[in-house]
mmCIF file of C-alpha atoms and ligand atoms in Angstrom:
data_model
loop_
_atom_site.group_PDB
_atom_site.id
_atom_site.type_symbol
_atom_site.label_atom_id
_atom_site.label_comp_id
_atom_site.label_asym_id
_atom_site.label_seq_id
_atom_site.Cartn_x
_atom_site.Cartn_y
_atom_site.Cartn_z
ATOM 1 C CA UNK Y 1 -0.467 0.048 -0.078
ATOM 2 C CA UNK Y 2 1.552 3.221 -0.966
ATOM 3 C CA UNK Y 3 2.262 6.448 1.107
ATOM 4 C CA UNK Y 4 -0.037 8.917 0.543
ATOM 5 C CA UNK Y 5 2.005 12.249 0.108
ATOM 6 C CA UNK Y 6 0.398 15.223 1.678
ATOM 7 C CA UNK Y 7 0.783 18.267 0.173
ATOM 8 C CA UNK Y 8 -1.747 19.767 2.269
ATOM 9 C CA UNK Y 9 0.661 19.335 5.462
ATOM 10 C CA UNK Y 10 3.075 20.211 3.274
ATOM 11 C CA UNK Y 11 1.881 23.515 2.188
ATOM 12 C CA UNK Y 12 1.246 24.547 5.266
ATOM 13 C CA UNK Y 13 4.520 24.427 6.526
ATOM 14 C CA UNK Y 14 5.474 26.269 3.577
ATOM 15 C CA UNK Y 15 3.058 29.210 4.570
ATOM 16 C CA UNK Y 16 4.042 28.477 8.147
ATOM 17 C CA UNK Y 17 7.864 29.359 6.820
ATOM 18 C CA UNK Y 18 6.912 32.552 4.579
ATOM 19 C CA UNK Y 19 4.712 34.635 7.393
ATOM 20 C CA UNK Y 20 7.672 33.691 9.420
ATOM 21 C CA UNK Y 21 9.763 35.151 6.615
ATOM 22 C CA UNK Y 22 7.894 38.106 5.140
ATOM 23 C CA UNK Y 23 7.060 39.227 9.380
ATOM 24 C CA UNK Y 24 10.524 39.727 9.371
ATOM 25 C CA UNK Y 25 11.529 41.841 6.570
ATOM 26 C CA UNK Y 26 11.746 46.156 6.360
ATOM 27 C CA UNK Y 27 8.658 46.155 3.770
ATOM 28 C CA UNK Y 28 5.797 43.009 3.263
ATOM 29 C CA UNK Y 29 5.477 41.612 0.409
ATOM 30 C CA UNK Y 30 3.150 42.547 -1.709
ATOM 31 C CA UNK Y 31 1.227 40.145 -4.802
ATOM 32 C CA UNK Y 32 -0.964 41.998 -7.390
ATOM 33 C CA UNK Y 33 -3.550 39.542 -8.701
ATOM 34 C CA UNK Y 34 -5.386 40.307 -11.652
ATOM 35 C CA UNK Y 35 -8.701 38.716 -13.187
ATOM 36 C CA UNK Y 36 -10.782 39.749 -16.245
ATOM 37 C CA UNK Y 37 -14.229 38.280 -16.444
ATOM 38 C CA UNK Y 38 -15.989 36.297 -14.788
ATOM 39 C CA UNK Y 39 -15.792 33.022 -14.633
ATOM 40 C CA UNK Y 40 -16.466 30.921 -11.695
ATOM 41 C CA UNK Y 41 -13.198 28.618 -10.970
ATOM 42 C CA UNK Y 42 -11.104 31.683 -11.628
ATOM 43 C CA UNK Y 43 -12.802 33.624 -9.243
ATOM 44 C CA UNK Y 44 -12.218 31.240 -6.642
ATOM 45 C CA UNK Y 45 -8.881 30.792 -7.453
ATOM 46 C CA UNK Y 46 -7.964 34.316 -6.697
ATOM 47 C CA UNK Y 47 -9.761 34.315 -3.582
ATOM 48 C CA UNK Y 48 -7.376 31.772 -2.384
ATOM 49 C CA UNK Y 49 -4.843 33.528 -3.480
ATOM 50 C CA UNK Y 50 -6.182 36.343 -1.003
ATOM 51 C CA UNK Y 51 -6.321 33.851 1.502
ATOM 52 C CA UNK Y 52 -3.255 33.113 1.315
ATOM 53 C CA UNK Y 53 -1.967 36.173 0.949
ATOM 54 C CA UNK Y 54 -3.957 36.924 4.624
ATOM 55 C CA UNK Y 55 -1.963 33.832 6.082
ATOM 56 C CA UNK Y 56 1.380 34.617 5.108
ATOM 57 C CA UNK Y 57 1.863 38.113 5.663
ATOM 58 C CA UNK Y 58 1.409 38.896 1.540
ATOM 59 C CA UNK Y 59 -0.273 42.390 0.813
ATOM 60 C CA UNK Y 60 -2.719 41.424 -1.552
ATOM 61 C CA UNK Y 61 -3.282 43.953 -4.542
ATOM 62 C CA UNK Y 62 -6.697 42.652 -5.973
ATOM 63 C CA UNK Y 63 -7.690 43.855 -9.482
ATOM 64 C CA UNK Y 64 -10.854 42.156 -11.146
ATOM 65 C CA UNK Y 65 -11.609 44.460 -14.462
ATOM 66 C CA UNK Y 66 -14.906 43.399 -16.534
ATOM 67 C CA UNK Y 67 -14.415 40.969 -19.352
ATOM 68 C CA UNK Y 68 -14.572 42.907 -21.720
ATOM 69 C CA UNK Y 69 -11.414 45.425 -20.869
ATOM 70 C CA UNK Y 70 -9.633 46.042 -23.641
ATOM 71 C CA UNK Y 71 -5.935 44.527 -23.515
ATOM 72 C CA UNK Y 72 -4.391 48.745 -23.868
ATOM 73 C CA UNK Y 73 -6.242 48.506 -20.502
ATOM 74 C CA UNK Y 74 -4.938 45.285 -18.923
ATOM 75 C CA UNK Y 75 -1.081 46.291 -20.510
ATOM 76 C CA UNK Y 76 -1.389 49.730 -19.080
ATOM 77 C CA UNK Y 77 -2.454 48.326 -15.654
ATOM 78 C CA UNK Y 78 0.735 45.754 -15.937
ATOM 79 C CA UNK Y 79 2.800 48.304 -16.487
ATOM 80 C CA UNK Y 80 1.770 50.371 -13.326
ATOM 81 C CA UNK Y 81 2.038 47.578 -11.324
ATOM 82 C CA UNK Y 82 5.632 47.073 -13.419
ATOM 83 C CA UNK Y 83 6.641 50.303 -11.101
ATOM 84 C CA UNK Y 84 5.174 49.650 -8.045
ATOM 85 C CA UNK Y 85 7.367 49.655 -5.371
ATOM 86 C CA UNK Y 86 4.663 47.725 -3.186
ATOM 87 C CA UNK Y 87 4.288 44.507 -5.572
ATOM 88 C CA UNK Y 88 7.013 42.474 -5.976
ATOM 89 C CA UNK Y 89 4.737 39.870 -7.751
ATOM 90 C CA UNK Y 90 1.833 39.824 -10.319
ATOM 91 C CA UNK Y 91 0.076 37.197 -11.337
ATOM 92 C CA UNK Y 92 -2.753 37.422 -13.803
ATOM 93 C CA UNK Y 93 -5.451 34.655 -13.713
ATOM 94 C CA UNK Y 94 -5.263 32.659 -16.687
ATOM 95 C CA UNK Y 95 -6.768 32.734 -19.043
ATOM 96 C CA UNK Y 96 -7.881 35.808 -20.165
ATOM 97 C CA UNK Y 97 -10.831 36.062 -22.669
ATOM 98 C CA UNK Y 98 -10.298 35.452 -25.999
ATOM 99 C CA UNK Y 99 -9.936 38.964 -27.527
ATOM 100 C CA UNK Y 100 -7.181 39.263 -25.544
ATOM 101 C CA UNK Y 101 -3.396 38.100 -25.984
ATOM 102 C CA UNK Y 102 -2.206 35.590 -23.957
ATOM 103 C CA UNK Y 103 1.182 35.915 -24.463
ATOM 104 C CA UNK Y 104 1.560 39.516 -24.915
ATOM 105 C CA UNK Y 105 0.223 39.858 -21.686
ATOM 106 C CA UNK Y 106 2.898 37.531 -19.847
ATOM 107 C CA UNK Y 107 5.719 39.029 -22.199
ATOM 108 C CA UNK Y 108 4.407 42.801 -20.038
ATOM 109 C CA UNK Y 109 5.436 41.570 -16.340
ATOM 110 C CA UNK Y 110 8.495 42.528 -15.600
ATOM 111 C CA UNK Y 111 10.740 39.719 -15.220
ATOM 112 C CA UNK Y 112 12.016 39.824 -11.598
ATOM 113 C CA UNK Y 113 7.784 40.359 -10.589
ATOM 114 C CA UNK Y 114 6.464 37.310 -12.899
ATOM 115 C CA UNK Y 115 5.651 34.965 -9.948
ATOM 116 C CA UNK Y 116 4.122 31.991 -11.829
ATOM 117 C CA UNK Y 117 7.623 31.687 -14.207
ATOM 118 C CA UNK Y 118 5.665 32.258 -17.381
ATOM 119 C CA UNK Y 119 7.966 35.091 -18.746
ATOM 120 C CA UNK Y 120 9.897 34.050 -21.446
ATOM 121 C CA UNK Y 121 13.207 35.367 -20.187
ATOM 122 C CA UNK Y 122 12.641 34.015 -17.066
ATOM 123 C CA UNK Y 123 11.675 30.232 -18.961
ATOM 124 C CA UNK Y 124 14.767 30.968 -20.841
ATOM 125 C CA UNK Y 125 16.935 30.534 -17.041
ATOM 126 C CA UNK Y 126 14.882 27.147 -16.687
ATOM 127 C CA UNK Y 127 16.417 25.670 -19.375
ATOM 128 C CA UNK Y 128 19.892 26.658 -18.507
ATOM 129 C CA UNK Y 129 18.731 25.855 -14.795
ATOM 130 C CA UNK Y 130 18.938 29.226 -12.969
ATOM 131 C CA UNK Y 131 15.844 31.283 -12.161
ATOM 132 C CA UNK Y 132 15.310 32.672 -8.807
ATOM 133 C CA UNK Y 133 11.441 31.241 -9.359
ATOM 134 C CA UNK Y 134 10.677 27.797 -10.865
ATOM 135 C CA UNK Y 135 6.010 27.760 -12.220
ATOM 136 C CA UNK Y 136 4.327 26.916 -8.838
ATOM 137 C CA UNK Y 137 3.200 23.472 -9.775
ATOM 138 C CA UNK Y 138 6.512 21.728 -10.490
ATOM 139 C CA UNK Y 139 8.161 22.942 -8.271
ATOM 140 C CA UNK Y 140 5.142 22.335 -5.664
ATOM 141 C CA UNK Y 141 5.981 19.125 -6.980
ATOM 142 C CA UNK Y 142 9.438 19.114 -6.143
ATOM 143 C CA UNK Y 143 8.703 20.081 -3.176
ATOM 144 C CA UNK Y 144 6.817 16.181 -2.136
ATOM 145 C CA UNK Y 145 9.480 14.148 -3.834
ATOM 146 C CA UNK Y 146 12.368 16.172 -1.823
ATOM 147 C CA UNK Y 147 9.734 16.411 1.810
ATOM 148 C CA UNK Y 148 9.189 12.417 1.326
ATOM 149 C CA UNK Y 149 13.175 11.843 0.482
ATOM 150 C CA UNK Y 150 11.948 10.222 -2.888
ATOM 151 C CA UNK Y 151 15.111 9.804 -4.856
ATOM 152 C CA UNK Y 152 15.232 11.169 -8.044
ATOM 153 C CA UNK Y 153 18.743 11.057 -9.470
ATOM 154 C CA UNK Y 154 19.291 8.279 -11.662
ATOM 155 C CA UNK Y 155 15.640 7.284 -11.889
ATOM 156 C CA UNK Y 156 13.408 6.688 -14.680
ATOM 157 C CA UNK Y 157 11.144 9.743 -14.467
ATOM 158 C CA UNK Y 158 7.641 10.084 -16.867
ATOM 159 C CA UNK Y 159 6.358 12.799 -17.639
ATOM 160 C CA UNK Y 160 2.253 13.037 -18.866
ATOM 161 C CA UNK Y 161 1.701 16.176 -20.657
ATOM 162 C CA UNK Y 162 4.195 19.136 -22.791
ATOM 163 C CA UNK Y 163 2.204 22.188 -21.562
ATOM 164 C CA UNK Y 164 4.262 25.289 -20.743
ATOM 165 C CA UNK Y 165 3.041 26.289 -16.867
ATOM 166 C CA UNK Y 166 3.278 21.720 -15.976
ATOM 167 C CA UNK Y 167 4.797 19.851 -18.050
ATOM 168 C CA UNK Y 168 7.665 21.107 -20.023
ATOM 169 C CA UNK Y 169 9.371 22.783 -16.441
ATOM 170 C CA UNK Y 170 8.582 19.705 -14.974
ATOM 171 C CA UNK Y 171 10.820 17.486 -17.319
ATOM 172 C CA UNK Y 172 13.434 19.967 -16.671
ATOM 173 C CA UNK Y 173 13.021 19.844 -12.977
ATOM 174 C CA UNK Y 174 13.567 16.348 -12.905
ATOM 175 C CA UNK Y 175 16.018 16.583 -15.049
ATOM 176 C CA UNK Y 176 18.010 19.260 -13.479
ATOM 177 C CA UNK Y 177 18.245 16.494 -10.330
ATOM 178 C CA UNK Y 178 19.268 13.885 -13.019
ATOM 179 C CA UNK Y 179 16.249 12.084 -12.893
ATOM 180 C CA UNK Y 180 16.261 10.567 -16.993
ATOM 181 C CA UNK Y 181 13.496 11.679 -18.298
ATOM 182 C CA UNK Y 182 10.439 10.939 -21.343
ATOM 183 C CA UNK Y 183 8.275 13.611 -21.621
ATOM 184 C CA UNK Y 184 4.881 11.864 -23.128
ATOM 185 C CA UNK Y 185 1.692 13.660 -25.312
ATOM 186 C CA UNK Y 186 -1.240 12.987 -27.136
ATOM 187 C CA UNK Y 187 0.714 11.631 -30.329
ATOM 188 C CA UNK Y 188 2.893 9.566 -27.858
ATOM 189 C CA UNK Y 189 2.711 5.687 -29.623
ATOM 190 C CA UNK Y 190 2.836 3.341 -26.611
ATOM 191 C CA UNK Y 191 1.615 5.274 -23.395
ATOM 192 C CA UNK Y 192 1.242 1.794 -20.882
ATOM 193 C CA UNK Y 193 4.189 0.948 -21.663
ATOM 194 C CA UNK Y 194 6.496 3.709 -21.555
ATOM 195 C CA UNK Y 195 4.706 4.851 -18.026
ATOM 196 C CA UNK Y 196 5.091 0.605 -16.715
ATOM 197 C CA UNK Y 197 9.269 2.385 -16.684
ATOM 198 C CA UNK Y 198 8.594 5.185 -14.839
ATOM 199 C CA UNK Y 199 9.956 5.010 -11.213
ATOM 200 C CA UNK Y 200 8.522 8.311 -10.806
ATOM 201 C CA UNK Y 201 5.224 9.026 -13.082
ATOM 202 C CA UNK Y 202 3.973 12.324 -12.682
ATOM 203 C CA UNK Y 203 0.654 13.367 -15.215
ATOM 204 C CA UNK Y 204 -0.822 16.162 -16.121
ATOM 205 C CA UNK Y 205 -2.792 16.035 -18.817
ATOM 206 C CA UNK Y 206 -6.920 16.341 -17.593
ATOM 207 C CA UNK Y 207 -8.344 13.411 -18.405
ATOM 208 C CA UNK Y 208 -10.260 11.321 -15.795
ATOM 209 C CA UNK Y 209 -9.568 7.107 -15.323
ATOM 210 C CA UNK Y 210 -6.379 8.394 -17.971
ATOM 211 C CA UNK Y 211 -3.884 6.044 -16.009
ATOM 212 C CA UNK Y 212 -4.775 2.445 -14.601
ATOM 213 C CA UNK Y 213 -3.096 0.262 -12.269
ATOM 214 C CA UNK Y 214 -1.654 -1.514 -15.450
ATOM 215 C CA UNK Y 215 0.138 0.963 -16.377
ATOM 216 C CA UNK Y 216 2.298 1.916 -13.084
ATOM 217 C CA UNK Y 217 5.210 -0.411 -11.938
ATOM 218 C CA UNK Y 218 5.347 -1.615 -8.613
ATOM 219 C CA UNK Y 219 7.039 0.551 -6.131
ATOM 220 C CA UNK Y 220 6.622 3.978 -8.209
ATOM 221 C CA UNK Y 221 6.149 7.248 -7.211
ATOM 222 C CA UNK Y 222 3.017 8.609 -8.553
ATOM 223 C CA UNK Y 223 1.694 12.351 -8.351
ATOM 224 C CA UNK Y 224 -1.426 13.436 -10.371
ATOM 225 C CA UNK Y 225 -1.321 16.777 -11.645
ATOM 226 C CA UNK Y 226 -4.422 16.874 -12.402
ATOM 227 C CA UNK Y 227 -7.276 18.242 -11.994
ATOM 228 C CA UNK Y 228 -10.853 16.731 -13.421
ATOM 229 C CA UNK Y 229 -14.485 16.304 -12.074
ATOM 230 C CA UNK Y 230 -15.156 12.892 -11.900
ATOM 231 C CA UNK Y 231 -18.934 11.517 -12.974
ATOM 232 C CA UNK Y 232 -19.918 11.961 -9.693
ATOM 233 C CA UNK Y 233 -18.879 15.966 -10.046
ATOM 234 C CA UNK Y 234 -16.116 15.625 -7.292
ATOM 235 C CA UNK Y 235 -12.882 16.398 -7.990
ATOM 236 C CA UNK Y 236 -10.431 13.431 -9.327
ATOM 237 C CA UNK Y 237 -7.237 12.932 -10.857
ATOM 238 C CA UNK Y 238 -5.833 11.144 -14.010
ATOM 239 C CA UNK Y 239 -4.543 8.447 -11.907
ATOM 240 C CA UNK Y 240 -6.781 5.909 -10.970
ATOM 241 C CA UNK Y 241 -6.363 6.390 -7.155
ATOM 242 C CA UNK Y 242 -8.046 3.179 -5.642
ATOM 243 C CA UNK Y 243 -6.400 1.005 -7.515
ATOM 244 C CA UNK Y 244 -2.918 2.518 -7.937
ATOM 245 C CA UNK Y 245 -2.551 2.979 -4.684
ATOM 246 C CA UNK Y 246 -2.295 -1.459 -3.748
ATOM 247 C CA UNK Y 247 0.462 -1.412 -6.609
ATOM 248 C CA UNK Y 248 2.948 1.897 -6.124
ATOM 249 C CA UNK Y 249 5.110 2.956 -3.337
ATOM 250 C CA UNK Y 250 3.933 6.726 -3.380
ATOM 251 C CA UNK Y 251 1.289 8.574 -4.369
ATOM 252 C CA UNK Y 252 -0.620 11.787 -4.703
ATOM 253 C CA UNK Y 253 -4.184 12.396 -3.320
ATOM 254 C CA UNK Y 254 -6.484 14.340 -5.388
ATOM 255 C CA UNK Y 255 -7.457 17.330 -4.004
ATOM 256 C CA UNK Y 256 -4.801 17.543 -1.187
ATOM 257 C CA UNK Y 257 -1.756 16.323 -2.859
ATOM 258 C CA UNK Y 258 -0.117 18.882 -5.392
ATOM 259 C CA UNK Y 259 -2.887 21.129 -5.919
ATOM 260 C CA UNK Y 260 -1.860 22.915 -2.107
ATOM 261 C CA UNK Y 261 1.194 23.126 -3.308
ATOM 262 C CA UNK Y 262 1.068 25.107 -6.077
ATOM 263 C CA UNK Y 263 -0.510 27.784 -4.314
ATOM 264 C CA UNK Y 264 2.554 27.432 -1.374
ATOM 265 C CA UNK Y 265 5.098 27.757 -4.244
ATOM 266 C CA UNK Y 266 3.544 30.945 -5.826
ATOM 267 C CA UNK Y 267 3.609 32.414 -1.824
ATOM 268 C CA UNK Y 268 7.017 31.352 -1.716
ATOM 269 C CA UNK Y 269 7.476 32.739 -4.982
ATOM 270 C CA UNK Y 270 6.269 36.155 -3.874
ATOM 271 C CA UNK Y 271 8.401 35.739 -1.053
ATOM 272 C CA UNK Y 272 11.765 35.072 -2.768
ATOM 273 C CA UNK Y 273 10.988 38.096 -5.332
ATOM 274 C CA UNK Y 274 10.372 40.511 -2.451
ATOM 275 C CA UNK Y 275 13.709 39.330 0.050
ATOM 276 C CA UNK Y 276 16.021 40.392 -3.726
ATOM 277 C CA UNK Y 277 14.301 43.678 -3.902
ATOM 278 C CA UNK Y 278 14.424 44.376 -0.504
ATOM 279 C CA UNK Y 279 17.919 44.152 -0.796
ATOM 280 C CA UNK Y 280 18.740 45.816 -3.878
ATOM 281 C CA UNK Y 281 17.293 48.410 -2.342
ATOM 282 C CA UNK Y 282 19.697 48.537 0.430
HETATM 283 P P1 NAP A 301 -2.511 21.273 -21.034
HETATM 284 O O1 NAP A 301 -2.507 22.373 -21.593
HETATM 285 O O2 NAP A 301 -3.952 20.498 -21.795
HETATM 286 O O3 NAP A 301 -1.683 20.044 -21.850
HETATM 287 C C1 NAP A 301 -2.291 18.937 -21.167
HETATM 288 C C2 NAP A 301 -1.308 17.761 -21.990
HETATM 289 O O4 NAP A 301 -1.380 16.694 -21.861
HETATM 290 C C3 NAP A 301 -1.359 18.054 -23.897
HETATM 291 O O5 NAP A 301 -0.025 18.477 -23.284
HETATM 292 C C4 NAP A 301 -1.756 17.037 -24.410
HETATM 293 O O6 NAP A 301 -0.537 16.720 -25.606
HETATM 294 C C5 NAP A 301 -0.643 15.985 -23.277
HETATM 295 N N1 NAP A 301 -2.394 14.670 -23.552
HETATM 296 C C6 NAP A 301 -3.510 14.744 -24.415
HETATM 297 N N2 NAP A 301 -3.947 13.226 -23.801
HETATM 298 C C7 NAP A 301 -3.408 12.839 -23.121
HETATM 299 C C8 NAP A 301 -2.554 11.232 -23.680
HETATM 300 N N3 NAP A 301 -3.596 10.724 -24.117
HETATM 301 N N4 NAP A 301 -1.773 11.030 -23.156
HETATM 302 C C9 NAP A 301 -0.786 11.976 -22.957
HETATM 303 N N5 NAP A 301 -0.344 12.837 -23.007
HETATM 304 C C10 NAP A 301 -2.047 13.414 -22.990
HETATM 305 O O7 NAP A 301 -3.382 21.118 -19.942
HETATM 306 P P2 NAP A 301 -2.350 21.225 -18.024
HETATM 307 O O8 NAP A 301 -2.709 23.461 -18.480
HETATM 308 O O9 NAP A 301 -0.909 21.115 -18.308
HETATM 309 O O10 NAP A 301 -2.952 21.547 -17.136
HETATM 310 C C11 NAP A 301 -2.413 19.871 -17.209
HETATM 311 C C12 NAP A 301 -3.573 19.296 -15.668
HETATM 312 O O11 NAP A 301 -3.487 19.611 -14.156
HETATM 313 C C13 NAP A 301 -5.296 19.254 -16.096
HETATM 314 O O12 NAP A 301 -6.292 18.595 -15.697
HETATM 315 C C14 NAP A 301 -5.670 20.879 -15.028
HETATM 316 O O13 NAP A 301 -6.060 21.109 -14.348
HETATM 317 C C15 NAP A 301 -4.695 20.219 -14.193
HETATM 318 N N6 NAP A 301 -3.675 21.256 -13.440
HETATM 319 C C16 NAP A 301 -3.229 20.918 -12.385
HETATM 320 C C17 NAP A 301 -2.550 22.559 -11.328
HETATM 321 C C18 NAP A 301 -2.524 22.115 -9.634
HETATM 322 O O14 NAP A 301 -2.212 23.107 -8.940
HETATM 323 N N7 NAP A 301 -2.575 21.042 -8.905
HETATM 324 C C19 NAP A 301 -2.277 23.669 -11.806
HETATM 325 C C20 NAP A 301 -2.185 23.478 -13.137
HETATM 326 C C21 NAP A 301 -2.448 22.351 -14.246
HETATM 327 P P3 NAP A 301 -0.608 17.571 -26.660
HETATM 328 O O15 NAP A 301 0.515 18.362 -26.292
HETATM 329 O O16 NAP A 301 0.228 16.878 -27.351
HETATM 330 O O17 NAP A 301 -1.694 18.511 -27.008
#
């Protein structure tokens, strides 16, 4: 029976550490969150971020804009926040409405204030191995592996999904820790053959029931990043949790695994950016 990787508990510890470090700084770190439109899921994510900021002694600046906001207005707001000394991190809640060019928005955020690490400059730093911040979800996965002493070096790591926000940075992080990494996607020929070789399997696809027990190696660490709605309406991941936990060595639950870690790492990214900026001012 697998050890359950408790992301909720670890995230709480990280928030407590961030709160203590933030309280010791001359100025409270600040995170600006921009939400365009009224997508209910995005509204919930933004509310959660505000709650996390409160717990972490981080000042939260919320900017809720109507769905018909022009790209120009959004770019003007980002430029103001880039120049605001109270703001250490800027996050635009994705997705933005279709009339707004997402790439242009992400590029407009000053790389030093890029709390999500989506700016091309930070992506470049990631590839060369030295970014100040990493994208929150894959870094949260690495912190879970570290906390539970799951070795990466020399292990075969298989990542399902190659998105810019999860799959690709996940592969880079595992590679940085000397894992041997395979990245699978919708064009992968024999997915089960790849997953069965994994000592560490990370699934970030978004398909209920994608990973069954027969696709998992005995004793593997199985990390489920996905956040899907199951047939019963409840949240679930890509992995058949009940069956796979009988076979895996470690497994993340959904919810309560990677999700809370993503939120906690965002807080840590804002703290890191703030510490860097406050030191620069001295
Ligand atoms: P995404 O942009 O839709 O990417 C999904 C990836 O899965 C794509 O690379 C796609 O391949 C690949 N894929 C599709 N079908 C596949 C298959 N049958 N076998 C292997 N790969 C397949 O999604 P995302 O933004 O990365 O998010 C992935 C999941 O993680 C979603 O459920 C999302 O809700 C969740 N998520 C959770 C958190 C968290 O904090 N827990 C954070 C972010 C995302 P192609 O590239 O070939 O299309």
